[in-house]
Amino acid sequence: MMRKKRRSSVDKGENDAPHDITKQKKSRTTGRQSKQTIQEESNDGVFGAFLREAGVILRQGGTSNEIAVDHVVFQKRMQQQLRKSPRYPGIVQEFITGLESHIEDPERFRNCLLPCVPRTSDGDSSSVSSFQESLLRMLLGIEMLQTSVINTLFEKLPEFMFNGTADGGLNIPRVIVNQLKWLDRVIDSKDLATKLMQLVSVAPVEIQRDIITSLPEILEDSQHNDMARELNSLLQENTLLTVPILDALSSLNLSSSLLAEVRGAVMATLAAVQLEDLPVVVKFILHSISTSDAHEVLWELRKKLELELCVLPPVLQASQSRLKSKDTAVSSATPVAGSSQDSVALVLDGVKSAVRFQKTISEGWLKAIENVDKAEDHKVIDLLVLLILHSTNANHSRRGAERLLKIKVRTGQIQETLLQKTFRGYAQVMRGYFPSILALAQSLLRSPDSCVVPFGGHMYRHSFTAFDSYCQQEVVGSLVTHVCSGMGGEVDVALELLCGLVADKPSEMALYAVFVKGILDYMDNLAPQQIRRLFQLLSRLAFGQQQQGIHIQDDMHIVIRKQLSSTAPKYKRIGIIGAVMVVGSMGARRPKMEGSQGGTLPQETYRQVTALLELVRSCSESSPEAAALYYDELANLILNSTLDPLVQDWIVKSVLDNFQDDFVVDLGTDINNGSFPFPACVLYNLEEEESQDGIAVNLLPLLADDVRHKGELWNQPEKTQKRVSPLCLSPFFRLLRLCEEKQHQGDLEEIDALLGCPLVLTDMDVMDKLESLSKAEKEFLCNLLFHTINWFREVINAFCKQKETEMKIKVMSRLQNITYLQTLLEKALAATPGYVPPLANFDGENIEGVSLSSSAAPPNKAKKEGTGKKRKASGKNSSGNGSQLEEGTEADETQQEQPEKEKEKEKEKEARPGVSLAAYRPFFRELDMEVLSVLQCGLLSRSLLDSELLTKVREEVLLGPAELVFLLEDMLRKLEFSLTAAHAKRTPFLKGKTDKSVGFSHLQQRSPKDIASCCVQLLPTLCSHLENCHNHFQTLLSENNGVVDGPATNIQEHHLLSSAYQLLLQVLNTTFSWSGFSQPAQRSLLKSALGVLAGRLKEEGAELSLEQLVKHSFEYLLNFRSTVPSLGTALCLSQLLSTVSERGGNAAAYGEQTASLARRFLSQEWVTASGERERGNKFNEALQTLLSVYLEHTDDVLKAVEEIAGEGIPELLNVAKDDGSTTWPTLSRQTFLVFYKGMMAELDKAVRRIPAGRVGDSTEVQSEKLLTWNLAVRDFHILVNLVKIFDSRPVLNVCLKYGRLFLESFLKLGMPLLDYSFKKHKEDVQGLLKTFQLSTRQLHHMCGHSKIRQDTSLTNHVPALKKSLELFVYRVKAMLTLNNCQEAFWMGNLKNRDLKGEEILSQKPQESEEEEEEEEEEGSELPQEQSEDEAQESDSGRSKKGKRVEDGDQDDITDDSD
């Protein structure tokens, strides 16, 4: 059959038009007859003779055919011979027949396929080049033979199809196909293509691949599109041919529509493609993308590219191979795992090259990833592509990838689980992008946005875990750089990460201990808590149980001894902190060892620990501050570490006896046996039996002794008696208490006498004679009060967790003592200007530099609202009232009782107010978070107190209003410190002298999550207090017929409870504002917090969704709106509602309720308990914020502004000076500026949100935007004209500032709209410009007024405003020119006038501005179509026309005055 096929080609040798194979079959018989009639020899003779004459000699066996001439000469001679033969054209058939019979022999066929060798026998080879084509290829180059030779080859090829590789490694089918490549001309390209595809349909896979890969090199361009369609259909049928087909397709020259069709088909097969073929498929898709369809294609590619599945095969194959043969499991799984990673790497390389060379692809990837809006929809490929984009050199890709990653992390769409999955499955691939991973981690860690910082930390951690030692070294080096940067938040996170790595990978981290040790040179920039963390991680490395970092132990000892022996307090502090952290690591409890007496430490280690403790103690004896710090640090160590029993016992022994000796005296002794500035007496005893054998804290004598020896050295050897500083009292007691807790599992029975024992103080009547005391006596008294308050604070820290009622009552009494003593302290401080209190927190910089100027502050310097450490009242009353009221309250609730009349007298008598204790917060001991559990007691208000209930109060421990305020203020400060965003607490470049973290040492050692969890546990209690306050004010309103300041109102209690109300709302707001709640990991905590609020409204039913919880919480909080006692409280409630509504992810749904609530508060008259209108700076600040809350949430800002400006302000003109508007009672002449500034700012924000006009806008859209702008311009006109009535300097300042901003917005966003709308809405546009022109003229007058007044605060705004007014003139002219109406524009000089419109004559010639008008266009047709096409889509602004003219001559000027 094969022979018959081959012969048939001879009959058709002269036919140029090819026939298909079925036609060839018909001619088989004729072929056979002709073949038989021709002698084999003669045929071979024709074939051989022609070749010889043309210059080729045929050889037999293994010898190659020889050629004596160049192949071009051969082809030319051959063609001439055939043409000149008398038998032409029949001779061609004879020649082909000769060829066929010659190549019957496989050996000769092979010779014809291989290159001919130059003939050298005659020695003349100079005319032949060294490389020659094969005989068959040269014959294919002869046009008259080409078709027949091709047919012959195609008939010959099936003989070798299934032979595989022949002897000598020659693949005959491949060599045959190669003959067809790169022919100078193909006579019948279509027929050749058909034959090739027919061959593909029957050939084995290997040959199919060869043929398909060669197609682009065989076919002419005209055949490319047809061939692509055939290949496309073949691709659907046979996935084995994916790679060669795509190879061929990518080399074919295709039309864009066909390319899109092919790409679509390829995309459809993506899911089924073999893993090793995936890189080719992806590369083809990426290289076939055009600018127009990049986004759609990449979106689909991203969706179908499931790299997650690429990691599964090794796991599955390993498990399958285990079933078959456990012996080969490992060997079979390993290569597969490697190859899957290699395939992924190749896919990513394809992506990388596409991104690098085509900007549209990088933008398309960014867009595709950006459009994924759910965390669960993000895939590994997203993270990998972001790394690729970041690793390219193109800045736009790098910045775009970084920006997108931050957005995705901030919104919680890319989470740590995805990062973990990527590192776990693709570590080998990720390693190639390590520089990008490191750069992104650095950027995230430095970000001021606290939501993205943890993700940067995860990137560092996973890089260290997954990569090789080079990368680990880079990670550690980068983290060390972060620590040394000195930026607060960055340092904390980096230290935390280093500590985590030391805990998880101690042996790996030990290799880089020397890097970490380098941080010791940069400790000057670190805060105390950061120094603790640093020494903690270094001591773990150096002295940990495995001793991995043993090589840095000596360095650590050297550094610590050097710091301890320093005379500079700063370095001594670092030495003490470092030494105690080292003790913590060396003396940590270990598994039980042999040879250790009762402890778990080796004898030598125990000796080293105690020696180090002795060294620190002896070094810290030189100053009371150092000793106090040593006690505090030891206390922290006891609290936070599990020490070896022997070490713990050593510390306890040295503490208990010393405390009694140093600070406690028996009551039986004579306490007045020394010379003291004031007579001593025992106060604040809570023990019932007044026996003489009790104990007391010996404060006054110690303080007097301390003052007497002030300036002497502490450790003078000749002193026989040890000196004790009262500074150490509280720290030493804290250490004692924590040792007791550790020894007795929380039971403090052995030291509970210290809770109720009295102090040796002086009679507080001395406060009445403050004026007559000397400065030294006043300072002594202040010192005494500070030490007493700090003792009580530390006592409350110790005993607040005790459960017995008696203990709780004593704790409550100590709280009352504190609140009472603070009122005394405020008065004492006010009388002692320039006084600096004793230190109470010893781990920070000494606070001599703290600004305490408030101690001599004038009466109106009110305390900071909600930031004073002590019980400060809410912000509306002056601090003086606060302290007097509180003193009265305290006097009632503690043992110091005063008759009612005396208190009234004192209130009137007391002219000078106390000072705010806010500035003195660093000088008070820190209260622990546990103290807040005292809030769980009920609230005791004056209305509950009568003779019958007094006894019950003692049985059921109740919290007084003053104590409630005290605890809430402390809680609010703690939350603001822990839960507010890190960047809000960022250290400024030039550090101030005050350190914001002073007084929060214990708090800093707890994570924000812990703090948030504590708050959630306290939420039910806080809600109860909130409801109590609500009920109190509701009762008050009903008793007084809706009047706040009725005769029955108790001013003191009203003041304290309104403070408590406000603080409770602020605490809730700070809690719910915590950025951590937006992280998926804290979602359950957020739900439980909202569940508490929702549960107060109705009983818990089924599990509620987050949205439902937010809805119920919002409804619950809304119920408090009727009883808020002050505007500040009202604002806090509005902010809390806003915060809660944002937690549901659909804050807009609550916008209307928030706006109506804010409006209700703005429309309410606020009076104090004494019946006066609320006023003052704090009131104005709250009012401004509340107004912005209203305008931000209202549906129509422009309408709301018009309502206030158009209705509320005119009402002001008709009422008395101090009265407010009837519609908006909060709007009065005193608050006009607040409203004016708020409306101007919100109007500016509102117009910025109006979309700019675009060419393609429909008529309806244009009309809608024009209407919005008309409203905005009208509002602006009303507001600008108000300056004529309210012309104070601050109002002018606001008008000039926001006037310019409004003008710029109009030019940028409004003028493009007028450009395109002018034709269709001519009257509307003209009306808008006329209204606006009136406003700009008024602005011009204000500029003139500012210059006359020569007020720099006003004239600063003038140049920029004048520039905008001038731009406006030109912009209107351009708009009219665009619409062919330039004749409607005329311009003149505007006279300089003042605010009242009177001409300014006294000025030298100076610049003036003009605003212009359009004349009516009478029926002028505006045929210009192109005006709409030329419109720009940019944000251009809308503004006035003003033209700058030098107006020296003003006589020819038309004046359009208002």
Coordinates of N, CA and C in Angstrom, one line a residue, residues 808-809 812 815-816 893 932-942 944-945 952-965 967-968 1018 1020-1029 1057 1060 1064 1096:
K808 N -13.5 44.6 101.6 CA -14.0 45.5 100.5 C -14.4 46.9 101.1
I809 N -15.0 46.8 102.3 CA -15.3 48.1 102.9 C -14.1 49.0 103.2
M812 N -12.9 50.4 100.0 CA -13.7 51.6 99.7 C -13.3 52.8 100.5
L815 N -10.3 54.4 99.2 CA -10.7 55.2 98.0 C -11.2 56.5 98.4
Q816 N -12.1 56.5 99.4 CA -12.7 57.8 99.9 C -11.6 58.7 100.5
E893 N -18.7 61.7 103.3 CA -18.7 60.3 103.2 C -17.5 59.7 103.9
L932 N -9.8 48.1 88.9 CA -11.1 48.5 88.3 C -12.2 47.5 88.6
S933 N -11.8 46.4 89.2 CA -12.9 45.4 89.6 C -13.7 46.0 90.8
V934 N -13.2 47.1 91.4 CA -13.9 47.8 92.5 C -15.2 48.4 91.9
L935 N -15.1 48.7 90.6 CA -16.3 49.3 89.9 C -17.5 48.4 90.0
Q936 N -17.3 47.1 90.3 CA -18.4 46.1 90.3 C -19.3 46.4 91.6
C937 N -18.9 47.2 92.5 CA -19.8 47.6 93.6 C -20.9 48.5 93.0
G938 N -22.1 48.5 93.7 CA -23.1 49.4 93.3 C -22.8 50.8 93.5
L939 N -23.7 51.7 93.0 CA -23.5 53.1 93.1 C -24.3 53.7 94.2
L940 N -23.6 54.4 95.1 CA -24.3 55.1 96.2 C -24.5 56.5 95.9
S941 N -25.7 57.0 95.7 CA -25.9 58.4 95.5 C -26.7 59.0 96.6
R942 N -26.6 60.3 96.7 CA -27.2 61.0 97.9 C -28.6 60.7 98.1
L944 N -30.0 57.9 97.9 CA -30.2 56.7 98.6 C -29.9 56.8 100.1
L945 N -29.2 57.9 100.4 CA -28.7 58.0 101.8 C -29.8 58.6 102.7
K952 N -27.3 49.7 106.0 CA -27.1 48.8 104.9 C -25.9 49.1 104.1
V953 N -25.6 50.4 104.0 CA -24.4 50.8 103.2 C -23.2 50.0 103.7
R954 N -23.1 49.9 105.0 CA -21.9 49.2 105.6 C -21.9 47.7 105.3
E955 N -23.1 47.1 105.0 CA -23.1 45.7 104.8 C -22.9 45.5 103.3
E956 N -23.6 46.3 102.5 CA -23.4 46.1 101.0 C -22.5 47.2 100.6
V957 N -21.3 46.9 100.1 CA -20.3 47.9 99.8 C -20.8 48.7 98.6
L958 N -20.9 50.0 98.7 CA -21.4 50.8 97.6 C -20.3 51.9 97.3
L959 N -20.3 52.3 96.0 CA -19.3 53.2 95.5 C -19.9 54.6 95.5
G960 N -19.2 55.6 96.1 CA -19.7 56.9 96.0 C -19.5 57.6 94.7
P961 N -20.2 58.6 94.3 CA -20.0 59.3 93.0 C -18.6 59.7 92.8
A962 N -17.9 60.3 93.9 CA -16.6 60.8 93.7 C -15.6 59.7 93.4
E963 N -15.8 58.5 94.1 CA -14.9 57.4 93.9 C -15.2 56.8 92.5
L964 N -16.4 56.8 92.0 CA -16.8 56.3 90.7 C -16.0 57.1 89.6
V965 N -16.1 58.5 89.8 CA -15.4 59.3 88.9 C -13.9 59.1 88.9
L967 N -12.3 56.3 89.7 CA -11.9 55.1 89.0 C -12.1 55.2 87.5
L968 N -13.2 55.8 87.1 CA -13.5 55.9 85.6 C -12.4 56.8 84.9
L1018 N -15.8 44.0 82.1 CA -16.4 45.0 83.0 C -17.6 45.7 82.3
P1020 N -20.7 44.8 81.6 CA -22.0 44.8 82.3 C -22.1 45.8 83.5
T1021 N -20.9 45.8 84.2 CA -20.8 46.8 85.3 C -20.9 48.2 84.8
L1022 N -20.2 48.5 83.7 CA -20.3 49.9 83.2 C -21.7 50.2 82.7
C1023 N -22.4 49.3 82.1 CA -23.7 49.5 81.7 C -24.6 49.8 82.9
S1024 N -24.4 49.0 84.0 CA -25.2 49.3 85.2 C -25.0 50.7 85.7
H1025 N -23.8 51.1 85.8 CA -23.5 52.5 86.2 C -24.1 53.5 85.3
L1026 N -24.1 53.2 84.0 CA -24.6 54.1 83.0 C -26.1 54.3 83.2
E1027 N -26.8 53.1 83.5 CA -28.2 53.1 83.7 C -28.5 53.8 85.0
N1028 N -27.7 53.7 86.0 CA -27.9 54.4 87.3 C -27.9 55.9 87.1
C1029 N -26.9 56.4 86.3 CA -26.8 57.8 86.0 C -28.0 58.3 85.3
L1057 N -22.1 63.3 89.1 CA -22.7 62.2 88.3 C -22.7 62.6 86.8
A1060 N -19.4 61.5 85.8 CA -19.4 60.0 85.6 C -20.1 59.5 84.4
L1064 N -18.2 57.5 81.5 CA -18.7 56.1 81.1 C -18.8 56.0 79.6
R1096 N -28.7 44.0 77.3 CA -29.3 44.9 78.3 C -30.7 45.2 77.8

